[in-house]
PDB file of C-alpha atoms in Angstrom:
ATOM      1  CA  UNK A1328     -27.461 -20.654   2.222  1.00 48.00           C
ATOM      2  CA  UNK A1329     -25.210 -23.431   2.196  1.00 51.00           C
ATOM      3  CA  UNK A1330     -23.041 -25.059  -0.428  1.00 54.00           C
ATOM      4  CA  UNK A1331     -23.101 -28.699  -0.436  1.00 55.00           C
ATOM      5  CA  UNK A1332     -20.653 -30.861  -1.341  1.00 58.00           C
ATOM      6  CA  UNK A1333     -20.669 -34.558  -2.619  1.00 55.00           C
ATOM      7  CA  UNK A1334     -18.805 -37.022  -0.418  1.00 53.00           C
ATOM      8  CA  UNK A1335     -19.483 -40.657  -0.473  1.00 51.00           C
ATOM      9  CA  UNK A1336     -20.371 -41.670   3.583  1.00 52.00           C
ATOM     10  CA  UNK A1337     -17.369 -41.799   5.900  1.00 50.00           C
ATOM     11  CA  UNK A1338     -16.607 -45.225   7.582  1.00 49.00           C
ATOM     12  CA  UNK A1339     -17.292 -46.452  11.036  1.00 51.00           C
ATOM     13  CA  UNK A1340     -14.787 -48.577  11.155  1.00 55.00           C
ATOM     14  CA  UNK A1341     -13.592 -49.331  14.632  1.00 59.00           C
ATOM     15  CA  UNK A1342      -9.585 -48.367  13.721  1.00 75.00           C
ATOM     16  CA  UNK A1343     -10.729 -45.775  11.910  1.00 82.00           C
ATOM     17  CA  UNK A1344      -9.293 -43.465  14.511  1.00 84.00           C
ATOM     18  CA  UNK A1345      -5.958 -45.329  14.550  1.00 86.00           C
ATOM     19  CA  UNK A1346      -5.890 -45.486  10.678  1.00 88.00           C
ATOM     20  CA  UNK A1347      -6.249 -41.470  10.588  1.00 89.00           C
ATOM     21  CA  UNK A1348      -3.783 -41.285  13.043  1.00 88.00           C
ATOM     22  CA  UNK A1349      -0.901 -43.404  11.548  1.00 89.00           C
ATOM     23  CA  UNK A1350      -1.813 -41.339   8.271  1.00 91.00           C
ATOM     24  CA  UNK A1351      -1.214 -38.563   9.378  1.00 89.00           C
ATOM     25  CA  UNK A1352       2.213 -38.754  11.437  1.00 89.00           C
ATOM     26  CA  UNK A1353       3.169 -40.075   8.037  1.00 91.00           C
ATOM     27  CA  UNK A1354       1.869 -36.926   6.304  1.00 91.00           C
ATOM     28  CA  UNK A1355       3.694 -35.052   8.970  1.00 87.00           C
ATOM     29  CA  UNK A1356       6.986 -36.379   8.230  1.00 87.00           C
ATOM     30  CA  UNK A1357       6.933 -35.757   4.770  1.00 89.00           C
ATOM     31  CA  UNK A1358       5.773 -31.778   5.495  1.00 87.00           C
ATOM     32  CA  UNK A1359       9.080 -31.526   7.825  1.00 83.00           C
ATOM     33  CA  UNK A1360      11.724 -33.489   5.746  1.00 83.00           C
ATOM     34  CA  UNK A1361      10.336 -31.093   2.519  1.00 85.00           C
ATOM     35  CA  UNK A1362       9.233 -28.069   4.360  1.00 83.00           C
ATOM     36  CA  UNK A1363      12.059 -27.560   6.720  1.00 82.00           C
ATOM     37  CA  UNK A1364      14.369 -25.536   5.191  1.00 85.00           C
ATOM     38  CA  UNK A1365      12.266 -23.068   3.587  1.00 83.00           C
ATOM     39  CA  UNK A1366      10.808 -22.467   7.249  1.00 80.00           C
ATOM     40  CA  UNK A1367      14.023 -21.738   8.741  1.00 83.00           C
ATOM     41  CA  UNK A1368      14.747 -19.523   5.695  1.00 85.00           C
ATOM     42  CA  UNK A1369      11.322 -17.995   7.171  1.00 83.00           C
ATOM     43  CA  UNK A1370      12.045 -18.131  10.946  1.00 79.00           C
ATOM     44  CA  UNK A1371      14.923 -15.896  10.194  1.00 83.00           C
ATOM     45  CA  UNK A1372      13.519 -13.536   7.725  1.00 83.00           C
ATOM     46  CA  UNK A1373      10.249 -12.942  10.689  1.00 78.00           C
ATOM     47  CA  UNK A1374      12.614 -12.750  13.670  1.00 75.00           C
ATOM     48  CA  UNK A1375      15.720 -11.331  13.015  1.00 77.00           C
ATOM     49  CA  UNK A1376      17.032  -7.970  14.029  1.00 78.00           C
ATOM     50  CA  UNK A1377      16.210  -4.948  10.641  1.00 76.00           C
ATOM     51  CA  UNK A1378      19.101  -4.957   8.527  1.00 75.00           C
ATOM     52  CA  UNK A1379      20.591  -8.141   9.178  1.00 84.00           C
ATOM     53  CA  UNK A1380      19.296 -10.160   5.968  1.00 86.00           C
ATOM     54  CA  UNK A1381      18.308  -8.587   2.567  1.00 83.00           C
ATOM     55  CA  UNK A1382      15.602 -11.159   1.609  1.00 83.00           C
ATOM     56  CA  UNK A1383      15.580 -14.721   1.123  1.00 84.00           C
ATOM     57  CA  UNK A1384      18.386 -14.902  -0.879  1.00 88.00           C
ATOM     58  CA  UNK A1385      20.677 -13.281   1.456  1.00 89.00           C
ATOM     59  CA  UNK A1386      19.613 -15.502   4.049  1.00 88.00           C
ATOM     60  CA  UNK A1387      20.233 -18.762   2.044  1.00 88.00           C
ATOM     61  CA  UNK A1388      23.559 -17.578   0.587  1.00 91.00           C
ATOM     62  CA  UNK A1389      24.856 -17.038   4.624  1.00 87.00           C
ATOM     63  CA  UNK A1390      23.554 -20.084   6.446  1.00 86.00           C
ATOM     64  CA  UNK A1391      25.550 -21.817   3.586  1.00 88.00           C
ATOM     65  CA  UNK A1392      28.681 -19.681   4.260  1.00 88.00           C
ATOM     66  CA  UNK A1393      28.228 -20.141   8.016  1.00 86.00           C
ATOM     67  CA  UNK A1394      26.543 -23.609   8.456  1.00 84.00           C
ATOM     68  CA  UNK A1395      26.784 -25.239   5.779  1.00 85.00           C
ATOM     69  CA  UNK A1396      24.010 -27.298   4.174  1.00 81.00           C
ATOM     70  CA  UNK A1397      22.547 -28.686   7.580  1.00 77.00           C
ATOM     71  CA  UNK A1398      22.177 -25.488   8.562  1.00 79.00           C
ATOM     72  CA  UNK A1399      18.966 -25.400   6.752  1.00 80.00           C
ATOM     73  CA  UNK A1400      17.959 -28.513   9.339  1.00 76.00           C
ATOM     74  CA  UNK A1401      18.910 -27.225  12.795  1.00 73.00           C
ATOM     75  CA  UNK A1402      16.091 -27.993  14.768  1.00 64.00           C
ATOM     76  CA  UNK A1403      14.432 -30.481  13.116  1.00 70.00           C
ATOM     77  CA  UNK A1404      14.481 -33.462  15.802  1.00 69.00           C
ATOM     78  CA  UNK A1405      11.938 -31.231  17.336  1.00 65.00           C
ATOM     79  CA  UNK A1406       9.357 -31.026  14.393  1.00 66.00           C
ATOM     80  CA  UNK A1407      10.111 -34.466  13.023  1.00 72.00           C
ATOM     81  CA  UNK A1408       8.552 -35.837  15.932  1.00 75.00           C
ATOM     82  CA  UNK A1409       6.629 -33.181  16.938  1.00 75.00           C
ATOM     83  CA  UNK A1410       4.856 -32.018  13.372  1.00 76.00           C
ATOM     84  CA  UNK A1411       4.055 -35.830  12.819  1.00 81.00           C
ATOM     85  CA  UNK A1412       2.612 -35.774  15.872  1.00 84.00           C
ATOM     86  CA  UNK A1413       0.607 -32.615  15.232  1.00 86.00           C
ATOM     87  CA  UNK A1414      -0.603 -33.664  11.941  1.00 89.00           C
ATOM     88  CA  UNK A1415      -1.669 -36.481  13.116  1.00 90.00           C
ATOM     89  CA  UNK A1416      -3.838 -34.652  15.743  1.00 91.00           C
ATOM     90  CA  UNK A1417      -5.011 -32.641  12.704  1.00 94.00           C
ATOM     91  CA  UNK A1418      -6.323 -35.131  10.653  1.00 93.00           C
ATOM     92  CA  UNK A1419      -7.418 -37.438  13.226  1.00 93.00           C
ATOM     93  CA  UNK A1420      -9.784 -34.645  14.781  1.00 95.00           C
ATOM     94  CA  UNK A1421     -10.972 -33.086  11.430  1.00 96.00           C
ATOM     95  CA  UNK A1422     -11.579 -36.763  10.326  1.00 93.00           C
ATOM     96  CA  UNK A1423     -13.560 -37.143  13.681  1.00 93.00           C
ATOM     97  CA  UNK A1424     -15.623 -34.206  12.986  1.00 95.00           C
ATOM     98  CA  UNK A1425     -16.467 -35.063   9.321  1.00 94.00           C
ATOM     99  CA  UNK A1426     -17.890 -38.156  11.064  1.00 92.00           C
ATOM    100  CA  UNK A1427     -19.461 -36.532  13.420  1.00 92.00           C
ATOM    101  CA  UNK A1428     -21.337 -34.223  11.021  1.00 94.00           C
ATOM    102  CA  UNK A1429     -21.994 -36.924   8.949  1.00 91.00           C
ATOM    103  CA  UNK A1430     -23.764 -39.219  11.190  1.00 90.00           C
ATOM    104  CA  UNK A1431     -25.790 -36.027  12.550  1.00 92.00           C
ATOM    105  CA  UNK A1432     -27.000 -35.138   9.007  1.00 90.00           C
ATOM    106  CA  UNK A1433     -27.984 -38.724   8.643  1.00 91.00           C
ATOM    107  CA  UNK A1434     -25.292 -39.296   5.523  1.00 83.00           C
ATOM    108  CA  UNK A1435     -26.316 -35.929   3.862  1.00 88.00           C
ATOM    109  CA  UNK A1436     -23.012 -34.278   2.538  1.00 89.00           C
ATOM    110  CA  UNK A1437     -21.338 -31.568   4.721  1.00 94.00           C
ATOM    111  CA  UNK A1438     -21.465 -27.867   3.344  1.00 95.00           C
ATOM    112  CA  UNK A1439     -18.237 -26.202   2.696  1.00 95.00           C
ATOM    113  CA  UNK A1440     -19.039 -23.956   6.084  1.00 96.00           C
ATOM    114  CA  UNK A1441     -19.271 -27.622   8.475  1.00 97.00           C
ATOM    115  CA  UNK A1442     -16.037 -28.745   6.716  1.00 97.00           C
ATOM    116  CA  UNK A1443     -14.388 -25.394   8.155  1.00 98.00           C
ATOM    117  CA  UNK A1444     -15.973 -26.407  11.392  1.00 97.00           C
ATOM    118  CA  UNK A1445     -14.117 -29.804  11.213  1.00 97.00           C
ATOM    119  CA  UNK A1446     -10.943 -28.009  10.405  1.00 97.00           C
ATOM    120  CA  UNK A1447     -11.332 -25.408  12.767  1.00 98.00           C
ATOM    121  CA  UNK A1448     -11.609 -28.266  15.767  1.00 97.00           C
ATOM    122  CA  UNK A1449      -8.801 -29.347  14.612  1.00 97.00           C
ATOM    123  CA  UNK A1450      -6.961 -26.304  14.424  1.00 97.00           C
ATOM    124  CA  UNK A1451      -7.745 -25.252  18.117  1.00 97.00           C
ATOM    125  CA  UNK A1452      -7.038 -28.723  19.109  1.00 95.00           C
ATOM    126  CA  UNK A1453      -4.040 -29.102  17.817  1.00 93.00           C
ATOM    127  CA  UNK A1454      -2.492 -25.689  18.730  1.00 95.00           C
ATOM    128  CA  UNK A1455      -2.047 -27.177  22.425  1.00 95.00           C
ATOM    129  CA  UNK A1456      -0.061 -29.465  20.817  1.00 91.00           C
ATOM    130  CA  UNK A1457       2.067 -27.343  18.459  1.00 91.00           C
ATOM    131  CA  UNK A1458       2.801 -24.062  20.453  1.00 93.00           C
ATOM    132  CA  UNK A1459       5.423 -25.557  22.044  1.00 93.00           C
ATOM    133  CA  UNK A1460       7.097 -27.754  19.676  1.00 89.00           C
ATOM    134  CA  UNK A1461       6.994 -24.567  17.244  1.00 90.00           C
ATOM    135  CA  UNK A1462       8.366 -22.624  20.121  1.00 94.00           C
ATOM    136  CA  UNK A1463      11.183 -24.856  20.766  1.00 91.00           C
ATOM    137  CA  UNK A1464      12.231 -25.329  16.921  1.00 85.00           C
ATOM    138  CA  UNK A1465      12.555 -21.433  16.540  1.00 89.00           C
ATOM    139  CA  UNK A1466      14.309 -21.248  19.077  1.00 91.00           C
ATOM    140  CA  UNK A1467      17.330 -23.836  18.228  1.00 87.00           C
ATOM    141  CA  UNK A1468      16.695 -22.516  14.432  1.00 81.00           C
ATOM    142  CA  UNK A1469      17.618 -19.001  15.199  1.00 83.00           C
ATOM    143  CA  UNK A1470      21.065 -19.903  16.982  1.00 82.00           C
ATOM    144  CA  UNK A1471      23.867 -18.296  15.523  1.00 73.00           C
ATOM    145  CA  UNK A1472      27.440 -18.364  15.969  1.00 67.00           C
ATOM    146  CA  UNK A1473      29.982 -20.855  18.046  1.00 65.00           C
ATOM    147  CA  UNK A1474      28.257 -20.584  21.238  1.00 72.00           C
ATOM    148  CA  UNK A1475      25.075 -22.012  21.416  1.00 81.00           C
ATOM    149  CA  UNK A1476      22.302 -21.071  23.923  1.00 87.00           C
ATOM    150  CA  UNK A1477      20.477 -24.808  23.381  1.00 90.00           C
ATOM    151  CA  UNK A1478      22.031 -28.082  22.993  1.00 88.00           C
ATOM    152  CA  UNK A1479      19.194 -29.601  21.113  1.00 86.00           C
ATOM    153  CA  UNK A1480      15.217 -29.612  21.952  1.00 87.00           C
ATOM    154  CA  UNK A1481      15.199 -30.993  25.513  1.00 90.00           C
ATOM    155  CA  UNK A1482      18.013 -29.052  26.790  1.00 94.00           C
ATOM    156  CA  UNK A1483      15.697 -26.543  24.875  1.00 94.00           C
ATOM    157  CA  UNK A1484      12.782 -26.773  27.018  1.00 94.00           C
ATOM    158  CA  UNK A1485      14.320 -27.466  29.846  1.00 96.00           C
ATOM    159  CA  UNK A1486      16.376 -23.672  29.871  1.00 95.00           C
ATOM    160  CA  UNK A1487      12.920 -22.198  28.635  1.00 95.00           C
ATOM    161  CA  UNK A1488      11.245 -23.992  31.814  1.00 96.00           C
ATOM    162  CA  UNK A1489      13.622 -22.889  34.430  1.00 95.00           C
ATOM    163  CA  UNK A1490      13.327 -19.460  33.233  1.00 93.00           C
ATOM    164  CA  UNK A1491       9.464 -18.812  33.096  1.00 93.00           C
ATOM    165  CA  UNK A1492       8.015 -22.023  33.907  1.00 95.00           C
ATOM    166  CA  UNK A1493       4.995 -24.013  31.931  1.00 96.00           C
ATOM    167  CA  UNK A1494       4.518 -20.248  30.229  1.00 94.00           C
ATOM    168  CA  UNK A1495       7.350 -20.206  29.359  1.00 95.00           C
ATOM    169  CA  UNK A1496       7.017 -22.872  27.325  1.00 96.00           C
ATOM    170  CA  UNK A1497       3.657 -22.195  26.062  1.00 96.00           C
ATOM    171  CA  UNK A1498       4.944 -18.727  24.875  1.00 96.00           C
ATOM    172  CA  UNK A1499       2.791 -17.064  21.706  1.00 95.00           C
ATOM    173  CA  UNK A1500      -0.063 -19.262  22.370  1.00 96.00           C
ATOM    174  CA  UNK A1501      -3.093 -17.115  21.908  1.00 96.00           C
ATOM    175  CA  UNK A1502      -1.730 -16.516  18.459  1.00 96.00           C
ATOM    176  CA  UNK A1503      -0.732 -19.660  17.867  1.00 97.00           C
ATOM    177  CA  UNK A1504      -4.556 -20.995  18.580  1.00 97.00           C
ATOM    178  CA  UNK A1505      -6.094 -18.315  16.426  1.00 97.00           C
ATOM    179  CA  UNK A1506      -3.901 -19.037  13.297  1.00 97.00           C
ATOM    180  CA  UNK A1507      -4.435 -22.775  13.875  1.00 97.00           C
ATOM    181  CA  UNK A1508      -8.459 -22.589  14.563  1.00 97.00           C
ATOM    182  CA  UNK A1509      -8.907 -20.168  10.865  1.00 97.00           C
ATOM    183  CA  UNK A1510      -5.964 -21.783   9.269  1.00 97.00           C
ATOM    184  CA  UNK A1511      -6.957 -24.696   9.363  1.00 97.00           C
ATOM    185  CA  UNK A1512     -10.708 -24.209   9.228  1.00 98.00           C
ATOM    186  CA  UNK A1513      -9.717 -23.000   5.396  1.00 98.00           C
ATOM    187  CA  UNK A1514      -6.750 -25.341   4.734  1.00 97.00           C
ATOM    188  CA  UNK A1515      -9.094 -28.810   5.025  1.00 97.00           C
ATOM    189  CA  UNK A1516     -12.565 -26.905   3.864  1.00 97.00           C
ATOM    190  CA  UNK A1517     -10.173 -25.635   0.144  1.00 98.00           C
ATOM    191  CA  UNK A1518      -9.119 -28.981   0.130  1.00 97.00           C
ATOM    192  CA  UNK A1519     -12.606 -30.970   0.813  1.00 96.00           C
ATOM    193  CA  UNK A1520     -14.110 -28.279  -1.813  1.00 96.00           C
ATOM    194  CA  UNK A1521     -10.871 -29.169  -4.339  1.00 97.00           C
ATOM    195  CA  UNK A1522     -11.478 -33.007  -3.711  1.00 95.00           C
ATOM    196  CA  UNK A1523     -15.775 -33.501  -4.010  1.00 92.00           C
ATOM    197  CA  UNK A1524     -15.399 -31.149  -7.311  1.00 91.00           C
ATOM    198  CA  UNK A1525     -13.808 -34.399  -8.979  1.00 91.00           C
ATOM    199  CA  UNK A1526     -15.980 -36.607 -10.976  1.00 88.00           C
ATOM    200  CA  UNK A1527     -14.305 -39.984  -9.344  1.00 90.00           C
ATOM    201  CA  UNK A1528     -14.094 -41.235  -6.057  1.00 90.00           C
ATOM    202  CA  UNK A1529     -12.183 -40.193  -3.696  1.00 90.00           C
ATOM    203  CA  UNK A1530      -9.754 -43.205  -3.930  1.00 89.00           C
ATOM    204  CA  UNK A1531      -9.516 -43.438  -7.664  1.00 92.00           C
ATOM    205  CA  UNK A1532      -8.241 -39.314  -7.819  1.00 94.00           C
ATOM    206  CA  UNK A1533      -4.340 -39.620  -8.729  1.00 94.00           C
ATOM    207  CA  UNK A1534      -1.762 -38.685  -6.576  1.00 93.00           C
ATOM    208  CA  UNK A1535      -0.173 -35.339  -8.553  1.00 94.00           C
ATOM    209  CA  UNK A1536      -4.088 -34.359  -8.071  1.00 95.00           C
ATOM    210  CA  UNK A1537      -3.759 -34.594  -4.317  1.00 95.00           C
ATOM    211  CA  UNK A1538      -0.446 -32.500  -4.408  1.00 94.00           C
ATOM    212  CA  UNK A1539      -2.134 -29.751  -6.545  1.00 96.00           C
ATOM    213  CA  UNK A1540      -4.862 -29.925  -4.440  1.00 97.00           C
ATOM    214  CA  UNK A1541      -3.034 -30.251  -1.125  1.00 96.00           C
ATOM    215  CA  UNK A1542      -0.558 -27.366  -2.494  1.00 96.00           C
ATOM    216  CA  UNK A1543      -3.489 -25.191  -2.956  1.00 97.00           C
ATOM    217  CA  UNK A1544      -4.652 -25.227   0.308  1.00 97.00           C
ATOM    218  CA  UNK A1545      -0.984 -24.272   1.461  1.00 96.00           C
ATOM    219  CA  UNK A1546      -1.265 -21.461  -0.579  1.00 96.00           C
ATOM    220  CA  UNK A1547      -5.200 -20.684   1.183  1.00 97.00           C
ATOM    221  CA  UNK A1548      -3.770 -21.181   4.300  1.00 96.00           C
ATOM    222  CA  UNK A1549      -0.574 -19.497   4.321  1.00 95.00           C
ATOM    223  CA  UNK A1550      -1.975 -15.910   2.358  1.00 96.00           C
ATOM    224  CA  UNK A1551      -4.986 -15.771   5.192  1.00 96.00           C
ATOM    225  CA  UNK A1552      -2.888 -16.342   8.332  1.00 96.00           C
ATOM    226  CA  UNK A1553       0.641 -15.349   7.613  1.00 95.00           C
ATOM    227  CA  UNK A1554       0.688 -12.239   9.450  1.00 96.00           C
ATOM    228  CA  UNK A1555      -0.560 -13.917  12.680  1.00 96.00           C
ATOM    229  CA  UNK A1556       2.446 -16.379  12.248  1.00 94.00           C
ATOM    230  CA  UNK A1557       4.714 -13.251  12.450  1.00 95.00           C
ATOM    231  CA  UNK A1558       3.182 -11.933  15.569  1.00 96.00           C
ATOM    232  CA  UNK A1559       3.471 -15.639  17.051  1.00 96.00           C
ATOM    233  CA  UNK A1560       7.343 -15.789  15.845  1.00 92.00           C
ATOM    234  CA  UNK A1561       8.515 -12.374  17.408  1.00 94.00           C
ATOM    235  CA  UNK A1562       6.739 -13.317  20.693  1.00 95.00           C
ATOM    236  CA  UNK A1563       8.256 -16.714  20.571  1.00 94.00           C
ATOM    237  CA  UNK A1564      12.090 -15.652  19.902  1.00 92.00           C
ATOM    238  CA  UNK A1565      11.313 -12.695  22.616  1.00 93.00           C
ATOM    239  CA  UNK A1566      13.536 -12.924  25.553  1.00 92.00           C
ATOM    240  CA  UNK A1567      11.831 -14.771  28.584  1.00 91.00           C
ATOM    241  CA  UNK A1568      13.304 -12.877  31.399  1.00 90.00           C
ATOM    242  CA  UNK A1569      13.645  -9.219  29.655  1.00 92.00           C
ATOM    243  CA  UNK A1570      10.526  -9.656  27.426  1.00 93.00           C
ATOM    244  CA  UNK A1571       9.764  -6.669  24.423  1.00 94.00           C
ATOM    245  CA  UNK A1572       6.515  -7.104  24.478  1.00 95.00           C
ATOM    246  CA  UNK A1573       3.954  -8.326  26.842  1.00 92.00           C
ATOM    247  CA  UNK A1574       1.517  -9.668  24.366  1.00 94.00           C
ATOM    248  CA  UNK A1575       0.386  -9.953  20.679  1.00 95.00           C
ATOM    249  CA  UNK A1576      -0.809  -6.236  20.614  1.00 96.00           C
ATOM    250  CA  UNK A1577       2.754  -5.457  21.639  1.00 96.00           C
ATOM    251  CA  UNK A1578       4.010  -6.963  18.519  1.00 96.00           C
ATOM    252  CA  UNK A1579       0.908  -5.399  16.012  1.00 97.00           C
ATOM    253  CA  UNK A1580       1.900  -1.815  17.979  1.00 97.00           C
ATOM    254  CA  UNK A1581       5.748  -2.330  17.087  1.00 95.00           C
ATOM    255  CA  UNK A1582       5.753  -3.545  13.761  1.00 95.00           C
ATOM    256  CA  UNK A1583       3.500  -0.654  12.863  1.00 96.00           C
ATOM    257  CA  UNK A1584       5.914   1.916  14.272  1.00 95.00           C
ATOM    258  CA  UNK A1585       8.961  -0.105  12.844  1.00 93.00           C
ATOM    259  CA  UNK A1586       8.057  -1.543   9.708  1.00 92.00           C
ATOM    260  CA  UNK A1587       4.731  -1.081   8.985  1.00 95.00           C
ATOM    261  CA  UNK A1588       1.931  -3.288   6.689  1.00 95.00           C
ATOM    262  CA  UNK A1589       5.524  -4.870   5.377  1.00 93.00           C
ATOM    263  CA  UNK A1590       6.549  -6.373   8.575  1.00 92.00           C
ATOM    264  CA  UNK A1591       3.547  -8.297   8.667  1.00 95.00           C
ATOM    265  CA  UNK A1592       4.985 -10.026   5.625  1.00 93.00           C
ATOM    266  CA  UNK A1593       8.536 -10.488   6.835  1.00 88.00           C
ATOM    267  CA  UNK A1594       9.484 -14.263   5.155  1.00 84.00           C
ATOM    268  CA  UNK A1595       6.277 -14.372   3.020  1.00 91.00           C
ATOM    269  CA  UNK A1596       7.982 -15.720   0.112  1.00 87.00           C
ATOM    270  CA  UNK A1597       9.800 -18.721   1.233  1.00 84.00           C
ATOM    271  CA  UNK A1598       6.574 -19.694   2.965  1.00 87.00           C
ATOM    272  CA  UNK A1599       4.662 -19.403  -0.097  1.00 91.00           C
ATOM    273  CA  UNK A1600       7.588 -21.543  -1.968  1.00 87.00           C
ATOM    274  CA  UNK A1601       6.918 -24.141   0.835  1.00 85.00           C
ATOM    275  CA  UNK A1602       3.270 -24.136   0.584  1.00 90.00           C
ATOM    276  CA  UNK A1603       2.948 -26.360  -2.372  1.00 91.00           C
ATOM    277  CA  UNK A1604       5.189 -28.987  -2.139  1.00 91.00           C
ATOM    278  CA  UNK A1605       4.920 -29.260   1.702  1.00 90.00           C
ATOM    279  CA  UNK A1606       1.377 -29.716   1.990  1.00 94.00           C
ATOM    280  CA  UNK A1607       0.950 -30.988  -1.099  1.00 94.00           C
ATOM    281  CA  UNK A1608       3.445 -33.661   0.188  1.00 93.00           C
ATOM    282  CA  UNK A1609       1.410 -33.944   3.222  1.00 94.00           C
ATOM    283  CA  UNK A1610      -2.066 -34.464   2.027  1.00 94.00           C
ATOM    284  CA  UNK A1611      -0.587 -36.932  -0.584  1.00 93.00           C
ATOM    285  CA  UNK A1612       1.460 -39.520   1.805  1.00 94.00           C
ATOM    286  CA  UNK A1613      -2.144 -38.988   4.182  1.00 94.00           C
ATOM    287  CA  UNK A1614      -4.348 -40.566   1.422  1.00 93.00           C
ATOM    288  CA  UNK A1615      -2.289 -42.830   0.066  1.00 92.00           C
ATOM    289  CA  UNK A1616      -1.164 -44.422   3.663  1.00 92.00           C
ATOM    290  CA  UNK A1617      -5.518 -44.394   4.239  1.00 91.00           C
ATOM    291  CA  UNK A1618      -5.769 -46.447   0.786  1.00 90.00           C
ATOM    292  CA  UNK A1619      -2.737 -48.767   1.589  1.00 89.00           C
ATOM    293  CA  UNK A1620      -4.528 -49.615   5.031  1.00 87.00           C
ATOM    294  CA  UNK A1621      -7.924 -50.077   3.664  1.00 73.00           C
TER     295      UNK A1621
END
């Protein structure tokens, strides 16, 4: 049994593609210039050694005393560019898909499972893309102290490159595709659900409604994935030539023994403080740019 949901037919348009594209790079920006520090409040919380940080807090009040306000920036060349690239992949795919689906079912409406399917594409898709720009950012956002290991993202990926090659690079992939393909398989189908439950069109729904609705799939995304985005964190700020742990299990086997069920949730609450307005932000400034360009 499928539930279906009402959606007014997708366009053909021929720049359809480019239209979802430029959308969502814009989206993307917006998610990194309000996102950013509350993920490198995270990044520090997940990866840092037990004992150095007493929660969030702690962690906010010594980046300030150490670094200063941009502190809560470092690295964010890297996702700037790189998350508006990656949302854009994001959309662009699951828009691709919804198409897709749509023509197949002869304009029928999608059920909420084929909109997971779209987002799911997407996800997988796009984790090519974002394993190593997420890899590079936590690196350059967990430098600490004068001396500094990076001087900025391509001196970044160059040191990571000469030291382990292309896998190097593409460190804490497999969990990085897993969390994308379910993460995002819910994030777009809560969001599609949120969106064909309204009783106007799509374009007429206001834009605080697309931040609520956009913040609640943050908040659908980041409570069903977050402890796979610990395991990808703690394999990504591993050391590449004297690695802990030789894959995911590793990580699941050592944060048992260390930490337990609460190390999964190392830096769950800034990330659930960034959920809303980030995504919200993001699936706002997506919409909105698709209405401005018709």
């Amino acid at each position: 049994m499928t539930i279906e949901l009402e959606e007014p037919p997708l366009t053909q348009d021929n720049f359809q593609v480019v239209k979802d594209l430029v959308a969502g790079t814009m989206g993307g920006v917006a998610q990194v210039l309000v996102g950013q520090p509350f993920d490198t409040v995270k990044v520090r919380l997940q990866s840092a050694p037990e004992g150095t940080y007493n929660g969030a807090m702690d962690v906010i009040k010594k980046l300030l005393s150490t670094e200063g306000p941009a502190g809560f920036y470092k690295g964010t060349l890297t996702p700037l560019i790189g998350v508006g690239a990656c949302v854009s992949v994001q959309f662009s795919v699951n828009e691709g898909m919804k198409r897709h689906y749509n023509t197949a079912l002869g304009g029928k409406p999608l059920s909420l499972a084929q909109y997971f399917n779209c987002g799911a594409a997407a996800g997988f898709a796009n984790g090519f893309l974002t394993g190593p720009i997420e890899h590079i950012r936590i690196r350059l956002q967990t430098q600490t102290g004068a001396v500094k290991q990076f001087n900025g993202p391509v001196d970044c990926a160059k040191k990571l490159f000469q030291a382990g090659g292309i896998s190097a690079i593409y460190k804490g992939l497999g969990p990085t595709l897993v969390r994308e393909s379910a993460g995002l398989g819910i994030y777009f189908a809560t969001y599609e659900a949120l969106i064909n439950r309204q009783s106007v069109k799509r374009e007429e729904i206001p834009a605080w409604k697309l931040c609520t609705f956009g913040g609640l799939s943050g908040y659908a995304l980041w409570i069903a994935i977050y402890p796979i985005d610990v395991i990808k964190s703690k394999m990504q700020t591993d050391s590449i030539t004297s690695p802990k742990y030789s894959n995911s299990f590793a990580v699941v086997r050592d944060l048992m023994r260390t930490r337990g069920i609460a190390g999964f949730y190392k830096g769950f609450v800034p990330t659930i403080l960034r959920a809303a307005p980030a995504n919200g932000a993001t699936f706002a400034v997506f919409e909105l740019f698709i209405r401005m360009m018709g």
